[in-house]
Structures are given as C-alpha cells and as structure tokens.
Amino acid sequence: MSDEANNFHSNIKLVRQIGRSVPFLDVLIENRKGTLTTSVYHKEAAEPYVVPFGPDHLDHVLRNTVDTAITRAVRYSTTLSEFEEEIRQMKLMFLYNGYPPRHIHRQLTTLFKTEIKNQHKDIYSKVENRLTGYPHLIPQSDAILKQYSDHLLDYLNQSYFTPLSYKDQLISREQAQILGSIRRIIQNMNLIIRVTDKANNFYIGSAGEFEQKARKFFSDTNAFTELSSNPFNEILNKVIQLLNTLRGKDLIRKWQYEQMMPDRTTDKILRPIFDAKCKDTTIIDGATLITELSKYNKKGLLKSTTLFCTFDIRNLYAMLPQEETLDILITFLHAHGYRKAKGINIDTIKKLASIILKDNAFAYGKKIYKQTTGGAMGSSLTLTSANLFMAKWQKNIVEEQTKTGEFYGRYIDDIFMTWNRSEEELRKFLDDVNTWHPNIKLDYKIGNSLPFLDVQLTNHNGILSTSVYHKSAAEPYVIPFTSDHPRHVFINIIQTCLARAVRYSSTFEAFNYERHYIKLMLLYNDYPSTFIENEFHKYFSEYISKSPFLPLIDEEQKYFRMRKEILGQPTPQQSKVAMSAALADIDNDPPDDDEKQQLNPDPKKSEENISNINQKFFTHLTCEKRFKTCKRDMHQVYHETFKDTPAMYTKLIFGNRIRRQTHNELIHKRPNKKLLQNTTIIKNKFEKQTMNQQQTTIIPEPPSTEYK
C-alpha cells in the first residue's frame, strides 16, 4: 500500500518505517504481544537541553519546565517501569542543565509521591494494626506483611501514574481556570467568601462591609476581650495539668485520661443525659414538629383562630453567662439523680466544662481575643450548654403552655408555640418574657402561616397544612453530578429530598410542586434526566407497587398511602437522638478496674474469639471517578496476599474519603503564623535592642499512679 501511495504525486515521496515499535512525534508506540504500550520518544540527535537553571529565569518558568517534563512522562508511559526510566533520564537532563537535586525532587514529591505515600500509609497501618492484634497476632516482622505492603504500593503507583483521559484533562484544566479566576476576582475586588453556618450556602460580599458587621457583633455582644499576647501555651498547660491532677486523684480512669480531649469527651458524657431528660420540649427536626402538631390537631385544639408563633434568641452562643451556665449544668445533673456520669463525678465534670467555656481564645484579623461570655460556636459542648441553659430559662413558658394545652417546642435557639388567645395578649406575654434575663433577647413572629426550620406551617381555618420551606436567599444547589464523589452520594441526595417532600407535604398538590422543584434543582446541577427518573421510580416503587413495572404517583390515594408509611419511620436524626438518649443511664458508675485497657489473656479460642476472626474492619480511599475498579482491585491485593492464612476470613471494607472541597480551596481563615507564635520580648542589658525569643511549652509528665 505504501508503494502505491508513493506514486500518487511526483513531488510527494514517503519515508516509511514499519515494525512493532515506531515513533510518532515525541511518543514511541509499541505492540507487545497484542498489548499497546507507549512511552516518551527521544531522537538520537536530540541534545539534553532545557531552560538552564539560574537567576536569568523566573521561578515559575523553572517550575513549569520540570512540571511539563513530569506530566509528559505520566501521559506517555503506560507501565510503571517505563515511567521510572523516563524519570531517571529526566533527572539526568535537569542535573546536566544545572538544576539542584532538591529542586527536581521537590517537584516530583509535590505532584505524585505525597498522595501515594499518604494512601499507602493509611491503608497499610490499619491492616497491620488489625492483623498484629488479637486474635491473629501476626508478628510485625513477618514477611507476609512486607509482601502486602509492596503489593499495595505497586498497585497505588500503577493507579496514580495511569494517564488521565483527554476528557478528564479538559475538565481538570477548566476547573483549575475557574478556580484561579475566582481567586483573582476576590483579590482584585477586595471581596470575602465564607460558608454560612446554616444551609451551607456561600456568602460573598465586600471585605470592608464584612469587617463592619464583625465589629458590630463584637460591640453588641460585648463578649470578647482583646489580648496583648497569645495564650495558647498557658491554656494548653492548664488543660494538661488539670488532667494530670484528676488522674492523680483517681477521679478519671486511665483510658479516659488517654482519650480525653475535654471538649468532645465532656459533651459525649452530657449530651445523652440531655437527650433523655428533655425530649418532651425538644424539636429534633421538621418531621418531629409535624408529628407533634398532628397530635395537637387530633386533640381538637387547632381552631380557625389558633395563632402560630416563632421566635429565636439573638446570639445565644455568644451571650451565655459562663458561671451561671456551669451552675445550671450541675443543678440539672443533681435534679435527675446523677452522682456520676460515665464514672466521672459531678465536680470533675464541672471543672472540665469550665476550662472549655472560660479558656477560649481565637485570632481575628491581626489580633487575638478571649471570649468572656458564652462559648465557641464550633464547640459541641457549647451546644449542649446552650440547650441546658434554655431548658432552665423556658421552664415558666412550658408550665404556662401545659396548663392551657398549647404546644411548645424548641430547636436550640429557635422556638415554636401555638396560642389560642388574642394576639395582643401574646405580644404582651412575649414582651414580658424578653425581660426575664439580661442576656436573652428574642425576636418573634406571629401569624396563621409561618416557616420553622425547613417547614412551612399554615392554619387553614382549623386545618393544618404543611409543605417544604425554601428560604428566599437559598440557592438551588446540591453536590454537582460532575463532582468527584462516589455514586451513592448522588443517590442519597435524591432519596433525602424525596423523603423530605413526602414527610412535609400534607397535600398532593404541595408534593407535586416540590417534586418538580427537586427535578429542576438536580438538572441545574448537571444530573442526567435518565438518572433522575430512574432514582425517582426506584424510590416510589418501594412504597407503591411490588410489580416489575415502575410506578408513577398519579393519584392522591397512592400518595397518602405512601406518606403514611414514611411518616411511621424515624428520620436519621431522630434515630441518632434516640440512640444517644438510650446511653444516658448506662455505665455511669462502672467498676474501678480499667477493664478496657486489658487484653484478652486467654490463648484459647472460644466461640466468641473465633467469631472475632470474621469481624469487619474499615479503611478509606480518596474517591476519584477514574478509579472505577479500585475497591475490587484492593480486595484482590489483600486476598492474594493472605489467601492461605486465617486473615483471609477478616472482611476488609473500603469506605470513601472525599477530596478537598471548593470552599477549602477558596477560603483561608487561618491567621498568619507569626500571630500564632508565642513570643516574649526580652531586653538585653548590654545592647539597646529587643529580640523575640520563642517560648517552649513544657508538658508535664502524668503522675506516677498505680492504676487499679
């Protein structure tokens, strides 16, 4: 054929090269026993020359030169050995052009090795910890663990060094350009971007305007004091000394001492007790409110003149009086008969809670502040403390509402109640409530139709009507279908939206409106229409029809039958709170010995021990759509390594770890390192100058106590 082509035109002559390995441009294409492989092609006459390293070129030019060579090696090398050979030649070329070894190594590490190293370390350490422990007891020096480590590393290298498809390259490049464009706009226009604490929306506004709002918040709450130095070391020492003292007096156990981060651990002790003892006036979610109001309606208390009232507390977290809140906490525990909670006595709990509420500092702008009133917004203990404080504050309102048979419920700082007297009396009552405590001020709304949380509640002449409520400022945004998330995340989003629509929509018309809203929202976020329809049909078919034909909800009777069934099921949040409440009275006064620290000394394998071999254990992978068969391949690596050992029967389950999200790339709230450093100014007697000397934190050793 090539000979014939040579005769097509007298001026056109071909130089042909035929074989199982031929170069084209800068890529070498080979046929190895029916397998197509590619690698970087270097012409024999080509000189090993790139932009030379030196001050004549900008840093980004030098970095881009190395990055381009590495990227080409990844794209063109279909096997790990070819990639490693290309990297070896590339290193020699850059060294020849004056590049320091550390410069080349840094670029390689940044692009590839760190991700692979972290993934390998995370997975292998979990497998090693599981198999070296009871009941497997495989020695850490056993060759089989080294074999698994090597196989795992080989697989991760092959996965990460496989070139991206052209489509994925275009998408990645486009997203990087969009991200860079947003960053430039934020910088050039002096904007600020944050994620709201409710609804997870983005707030974008003028940095100057944001600063004014922050100053107004500081002024209105009067809860923060500016500090002249960073108190981090002082607070850290105080926490450690308190834990050492408590352990030395045997007020906390060894396992509690070792695990205790005071904020999280203290809240885990208190939260179940609150969930159990205050459930009658607590609104867990919108579904809870609808259920309680339905009971109120069935009692015949909902009339055409019944008013709904909602009110929220201004800046509750920042306005909690610290000492009073601690006293309320202790009174609450005593009132419900608690001498200890999870083995820790009440006085110790107060000390732990006190250090969380009172020793709370933060950096804002270029200054450091200490919070003198309230607690940190992100602290789980602050949430529980606020709930306990409000439970005490609302006592008179609850008693008044109970006497008249009216409903009262609270979700943290948002309150909903019914009223069957005049609106004037209600306003007078609420104005009086506003004077009960100097730190607690409320803003209220009264009407026949009001939103609460994500529910719109309406009194239609004595008939309760509910529907999904969307704030006017809310964007129709969910995780985009193009995002690097596992597939079940997109399915869960659709199922959650549909479940909420069914629970909240008291009429077929309201449900159809919400169903159309969900479809439009999903389409707006790039969900394929076929995927949406399939998931809708799957969800509805579970409740309406058992036939193989996917049903549609086309009549009210079907809808109300489905709604009744769904309303009878607890929501995930209700199940979570119920499980928490069930732990309130468990293990509050356990025996003094540290049983949790003891290993099973019995070498004999009882039935229980044998069943332990079959236990599951979890590890996680960073989710990427290009790794479609990754979980299956990981299982294969594990099974091939341990196929002839008892470890074969231990089930390894891989979960998904999500990559850094967009707001993490755009929002940087961490202060400058210099601001976070603890510095002390020392004057030299002989030289009239000052110098900053870095303080060191001395962490005292725990007291030598014989653990019983």
XYZ file of C-alpha atoms in Angstrom, residues 62-515:
454
model
C 11.789 26.784 36.109
C 8.936 25.049 37.950
C 6.836 24.839 34.786
C 9.763 23.311 32.898
C 10.053 20.478 35.418
C 6.257 20.060 35.670
C 5.908 19.790 31.886
C 8.529 17.046 31.695
C 6.911 15.102 34.544
C 3.429 15.474 33.047
C 4.634 14.189 29.677
C 6.260 11.199 31.379
C 2.978 10.353 33.108
C 0.832 10.765 29.991
C 3.061 8.776 27.666
C 4.252 5.953 29.967
C 1.745 3.093 30.080
C 3.789 0.979 32.516
C 5.429 1.830 35.807
C 8.867 0.625 34.665
C 8.789 2.936 31.624
C 7.715 5.851 33.787
C 10.544 5.215 36.258
C 13.065 5.002 33.391
C 11.816 8.276 31.923
C 12.034 9.974 35.334
C 15.621 8.692 35.700
C 16.601 10.166 32.320
C 14.727 13.360 33.118
C 16.688 13.795 36.359
C 19.978 13.431 34.492
C 18.842 16.002 31.921
C 17.922 18.569 34.571
C 21.123 17.955 36.527
C 23.029 18.498 33.257
C 21.294 21.896 32.973
C 22.267 22.985 36.475
C 19.078 22.163 38.400
C 19.761 21.331 42.074
C 18.667 17.780 43.030
C 16.373 19.150 45.755
C 14.503 21.262 43.177
C 13.752 18.227 40.994
C 12.871 16.048 43.982
C 10.518 18.684 45.402
C 8.532 18.882 42.168
C 8.257 15.095 41.918
C 7.187 14.765 45.540
C 4.623 17.531 45.256
C 2.964 16.058 42.203
C 2.857 12.341 42.960
C 4.640 10.819 45.894
C 2.799 12.578 48.717
C -0.636 11.330 47.652
C 0.554 7.759 47.144
C 2.538 7.771 50.375
C -0.432 9.012 52.410
C -2.830 6.497 50.874
C -0.386 3.630 51.419
C 0.370 4.645 54.996
C -3.305 4.983 55.931
C -4.416 1.643 54.459
C -1.377 -0.391 55.491
C -1.305 0.910 59.081
C -4.947 -0.118 59.612
C -4.381 -3.568 58.139
C -1.187 -4.012 60.160
C -2.810 -2.912 63.430
C -5.693 -5.297 62.884
C -3.640 -8.344 61.930
C -0.919 -7.906 64.566
C -3.562 -7.672 67.291
C -5.742 -10.343 68.831
C -6.800 -12.896 67.572
C -4.436 -13.016 64.541
C -1.248 -11.975 66.387
C 0.882 -11.869 63.224
C 4.376 -10.570 64.151
C 5.189 -7.147 62.717
C 8.394 -8.586 61.253
C 6.505 -11.309 59.366
C 7.352 -11.367 55.658
C 3.683 -11.554 54.682
C 3.058 -8.006 55.937
C 6.036 -6.740 53.934
C 4.657 -8.576 50.918
C 1.255 -6.916 51.340
C 2.904 -3.503 51.729
C 4.867 -3.965 48.488
C 1.851 -5.197 46.518
C -0.277 -2.331 47.819
C 2.372 0.237 46.882
C 2.772 -1.250 43.393
C -0.965 -1.060 42.803
C -1.218 2.554 44.009
C 1.706 3.551 41.778
C 0.079 1.954 38.752
C -3.272 3.597 39.518
C -1.961 7.107 40.067
C 0.522 7.023 37.200
C -2.082 5.952 34.654
C -2.623 8.975 32.372
C -5.929 10.815 32.584
C -8.309 10.552 29.667
C -8.429 13.539 27.338
C -11.923 14.413 28.596
C -10.783 14.400 32.243
C -7.787 16.540 31.327
C -10.082 19.142 29.768
C -12.409 19.110 32.797
C -9.490 19.448 35.239
C -7.989 22.295 33.250
C -11.334 24.097 33.037
C -11.981 23.742 36.779
C -8.473 24.976 37.613
C -9.005 28.018 35.385
C -12.371 28.782 37.023
C -10.833 28.473 40.486
C -7.964 30.764 39.520
C -10.390 33.274 38.028
C -12.475 33.352 41.231
C -9.344 33.880 43.319
C -8.273 36.823 41.141
C -11.737 38.404 41.327
C -11.801 38.056 45.123
C -8.364 39.636 45.417
C -8.878 42.435 42.868
C -12.316 43.475 44.163
C -11.423 43.060 47.871
C -14.186 40.521 48.454
C -14.598 37.916 51.172
C -16.124 34.462 50.765
C -17.421 32.284 53.605
C -19.738 29.307 54.118
C -22.876 30.081 56.140
C -23.442 28.075 59.321
C -26.975 27.221 58.137
C -27.962 25.798 54.734
C -24.272 25.525 53.713
C -24.514 28.419 51.252
C -21.671 30.669 50.130
C -21.632 34.227 51.424
C -19.793 36.624 49.105
C -19.509 40.289 49.993
C -17.266 43.262 50.459
C -14.410 42.642 52.896
C -14.931 46.135 54.321
C -18.643 45.545 54.880
C -17.901 42.175 56.484
C -15.435 43.870 58.846
C -18.100 46.409 59.864
C -20.568 43.604 60.635
C -17.933 41.795 62.693
C -17.219 44.949 64.698
C -20.937 45.456 65.284
C -21.228 41.861 66.515
C -18.303 42.429 68.901
C -19.967 45.602 70.162
C -23.492 44.158 70.501
C -22.433 41.044 72.406
C -19.604 42.604 74.446
C -18.352 39.039 74.836
C -14.731 39.389 73.705
C -11.610 40.946 75.207
C -8.524 41.766 73.168
C -5.317 40.141 74.440
C -1.798 41.503 74.203
C -0.196 38.066 73.732
C -1.068 34.584 72.551
C -2.372 32.483 75.488
C -2.096 29.123 73.689
C 0.754 27.729 75.798
C -0.922 28.870 79.000
C -4.228 27.214 78.064
C -2.500 24.021 76.895
C -0.550 23.730 80.153
C -3.702 24.407 82.144
C -5.573 21.594 80.378
C -2.723 19.107 80.809
C -2.211 19.988 84.472
C -5.928 19.582 85.159
C -5.994 16.146 83.520
C -2.861 15.106 85.410
C -4.395 16.257 88.706
C -7.653 14.429 88.042
C -5.796 11.261 87.087
C -3.504 11.565 90.107
C -6.545 11.667 92.416
C -8.129 8.759 90.509
C -11.082 10.959 89.509
C -10.790 9.814 85.904
C -9.631 6.432 84.644
C -6.556 5.651 82.619
C -8.442 5.124 79.354
C -10.359 8.374 79.914
C -7.110 10.224 80.597
C -5.533 8.892 77.405
C -8.551 9.571 75.197
C -9.725 12.819 76.718
C -9.961 15.865 74.546
C -12.050 17.765 77.100
C -14.485 19.371 74.647
C -15.544 16.233 72.811
C -15.357 13.840 75.732
C -17.274 16.082 78.142
C -20.036 16.587 75.595
C -20.269 12.830 74.996
C -20.909 12.460 78.730
C -23.592 15.166 78.943
C -25.397 15.016 75.608
C -27.123 11.612 76.146
C -28.478 12.818 79.504
C -29.967 15.952 77.936
C -31.454 13.948 75.034
C -33.144 11.586 77.506
C -34.424 14.074 80.091
C -35.506 16.999 77.883
C -37.093 15.164 74.957
C -40.635 16.416 75.688
C -39.855 20.007 74.695
C -37.112 19.348 72.128
C -37.771 19.596 68.391
C -35.295 17.301 66.647
C -36.168 18.231 63.050
C -39.068 19.332 60.870
C -40.605 15.849 60.865
C -40.756 15.898 64.686
C -42.636 19.205 64.650
C -45.176 17.920 62.092
C -45.792 14.786 64.185
C -46.332 16.775 67.394
C -48.641 19.294 65.722
C -50.650 16.428 64.217
C -51.208 15.127 67.772
C -52.197 18.648 68.834
C -54.665 18.782 65.932
C -56.201 15.380 66.756
C -56.975 16.616 70.279
C -59.199 19.266 68.697
C -57.010 22.129 69.929
C -56.274 23.581 66.483
C -59.020 26.101 65.743
C -59.556 28.595 62.961
C -58.352 31.354 65.317
C -55.243 29.496 66.553
C -52.085 31.556 66.116
C -48.604 30.241 65.417
C -45.623 31.976 66.995
C -41.924 31.534 66.306
C -39.060 33.327 67.991
C -35.302 32.988 68.073
C -32.732 34.091 70.626
C -30.217 36.698 69.495
C -26.612 35.451 69.532
C -27.379 32.697 72.048
C -23.948 31.016 71.929
C -22.121 34.298 72.490
C -24.463 35.507 75.245
C -24.435 32.525 77.619
C -23.304 33.689 81.085
C -20.477 31.258 81.757
C -20.653 30.840 85.536
C -24.450 30.663 85.554
C -24.382 28.076 82.754
C -21.980 25.885 84.757
C -24.241 26.138 87.824
C -27.273 25.169 85.719
C -25.336 22.162 84.396
C -24.593 20.881 87.913
C -28.147 21.590 89.120
C -29.528 19.675 86.132
C -27.423 16.591 86.920
C -28.323 16.671 90.617
C -32.026 17.167 89.843
C -32.061 13.967 87.791
C -30.240 11.968 90.456
C -26.786 11.719 88.879
C -23.882 11.204 91.270
C -21.557 10.276 88.421
C -21.753 10.249 84.644
C -19.666 7.654 82.796
C -17.700 7.116 86.006
C -16.790 10.805 86.432
C -18.165 12.659 89.449
C -20.131 15.896 89.104
C -17.412 18.228 90.429
C -14.915 16.844 87.909
C -17.410 17.352 85.075
C -17.792 20.982 86.148
C -14.010 21.513 86.071
C -13.765 20.015 82.585
C -16.712 22.060 81.303
C -15.326 25.212 82.911
C -11.992 25.022 81.124
C -13.801 24.654 77.786
C -16.131 27.611 78.288
C -13.786 30.010 80.066
C -10.389 29.339 78.460
C -11.391 30.026 74.894
C -9.240 32.279 72.689
C -9.207 32.939 68.947
C -7.499 35.073 66.321
C -9.368 37.530 64.115
C -7.649 39.871 61.732
C -4.284 40.647 63.283
C -5.428 40.427 66.897
C -6.107 37.736 69.498
C -9.246 37.754 71.637
C -10.544 35.864 74.637
C -14.233 35.066 74.946
C -15.564 36.272 78.299
C -19.239 35.446 77.726
C -20.700 32.391 76.026
C -18.775 29.655 74.242
C -17.223 28.873 70.883
C -19.700 28.372 68.020
C -17.931 25.226 66.802
C -17.800 23.559 70.212
C -20.142 20.615 70.754
C -20.192 21.352 74.490
C -21.379 24.910 73.804
C -24.396 23.424 72.018
C -25.259 21.173 74.966
C -24.630 24.012 77.450
C -26.943 26.300 75.458
C -29.635 23.609 75.451
C -29.373 23.156 79.226
C -29.463 26.914 79.828
C -32.544 27.300 77.621
C -34.240 24.331 79.331
C -33.962 26.258 82.604
C -34.941 29.607 81.053
C -38.070 28.244 79.321
C -39.480 26.493 82.399
C -42.172 29.113 83.103
C -43.266 29.234 79.449
C -43.573 25.436 79.324
C -45.683 25.429 82.501
C -47.976 28.137 81.098
C -48.397 26.322 77.774
C -49.029 22.983 79.501
C -51.820 24.471 81.644
C -53.704 25.688 78.570
C -52.958 22.587 76.472
C -50.896 24.559 73.951
C -47.831 23.263 72.133
C -44.288 24.434 72.884
C -41.111 23.115 71.264
C -37.529 24.318 70.900
C -34.726 23.597 68.451
C -31.626 25.090 70.154
C -32.345 28.850 69.841
C -35.474 28.601 67.629
C -38.856 28.172 69.359
C -42.323 27.317 68.024
C -45.553 27.582 70.006
C -49.313 27.740 69.486
C -51.693 30.297 71.034
C -55.477 30.327 71.349
C -55.932 33.707 72.984
C -55.732 37.152 71.425
C -52.671 38.355 69.543
C -52.432 41.353 71.880
C -52.122 39.055 74.906
C -49.441 37.041 73.118
C -47.385 40.139 72.314
C -47.681 41.327 75.906
C -46.583 37.894 77.131
C -43.550 37.817 74.805
C -42.541 41.368 75.740
C -42.583 40.267 79.370
C -40.505 37.163 78.518
C -37.936 39.477 76.930
C -37.193 40.942 80.385
C -36.550 37.659 82.193
C -32.790 37.603 81.644
C -30.448 40.452 80.636
C -28.503 38.218 78.211
C -31.510 36.645 76.485
C -33.345 38.764 73.922
C -35.770 37.314 71.409
C -37.225 38.329 68.043
C -40.678 36.913 67.353
C -43.167 36.449 64.513
C -46.900 35.794 64.861
C -49.341 34.615 62.208
C -51.514 31.880 60.701
C -48.733 30.755 58.361
C -45.092 30.709 59.447
C -41.885 28.882 58.483
C -39.933 26.962 61.107
C -36.643 25.269 60.219
C -37.379 23.886 56.722
C -41.173 23.504 57.164
C -43.923 25.942 56.172
C -46.850 25.573 58.612
C -50.270 27.029 57.810
C -53.580 27.092 59.697
C -56.314 26.963 57.008
C -59.448 27.625 59.067
C -58.564 24.965 61.616
C -56.896 22.572 59.151
C -53.129 22.094 59.472
C -51.266 22.370 56.170
C -47.523 21.763 55.820
C -45.008 21.952 52.978
C -41.267 22.277 52.372
C -39.952 25.781 53.051
C -37.185 27.283 50.909
C -35.568 30.500 52.081
C -35.635 33.286 49.523
C -31.839 33.613 49.700
C -31.238 29.861 49.280
C -29.618 28.775 46.025
C -30.865 25.624 44.208
C -27.544 23.948 44.864
C -26.581 20.388 45.780
C -23.389 18.435 45.084
C -22.958 18.626 41.280
C -23.104 15.362 39.378
C -19.712 16.173 37.838
C -18.130 16.278 41.300
C -15.629 13.608 42.378
C -17.986 11.831 44.787
C -18.955 8.146 44.955
C -22.182 7.318 43.152
C -24.147 6.520 46.308
C -23.787 10.175 47.399
C -25.858 11.348 44.413
C -28.450 8.635 45.058
C -28.689 9.620 48.741
C -29.251 13.274 47.802
C -32.260 12.360 45.646
C -33.693 9.990 48.247
C -33.277 12.561 51.038
C -35.015 15.280 49.004
C -37.908 12.963 48.108
C -38.301 11.703 51.686
C -38.480 15.285 52.955
C -41.001 16.201 50.246
C -43.274 13.308 51.250
C -42.969 13.919 55.007
C -43.575 17.656 54.796
C -46.213 17.889 52.037
C -49.652 17.485 53.598
C -51.395 17.783 50.204
C -50.854 16.054 46.882
C -50.566 19.456 45.210
C -47.754 20.556 47.548
C -45.921 17.288 46.918
C -46.120 17.653 43.124
C -44.803 21.212 43.372
C -41.847 20.058 45.492
C -41.194 17.099 43.197
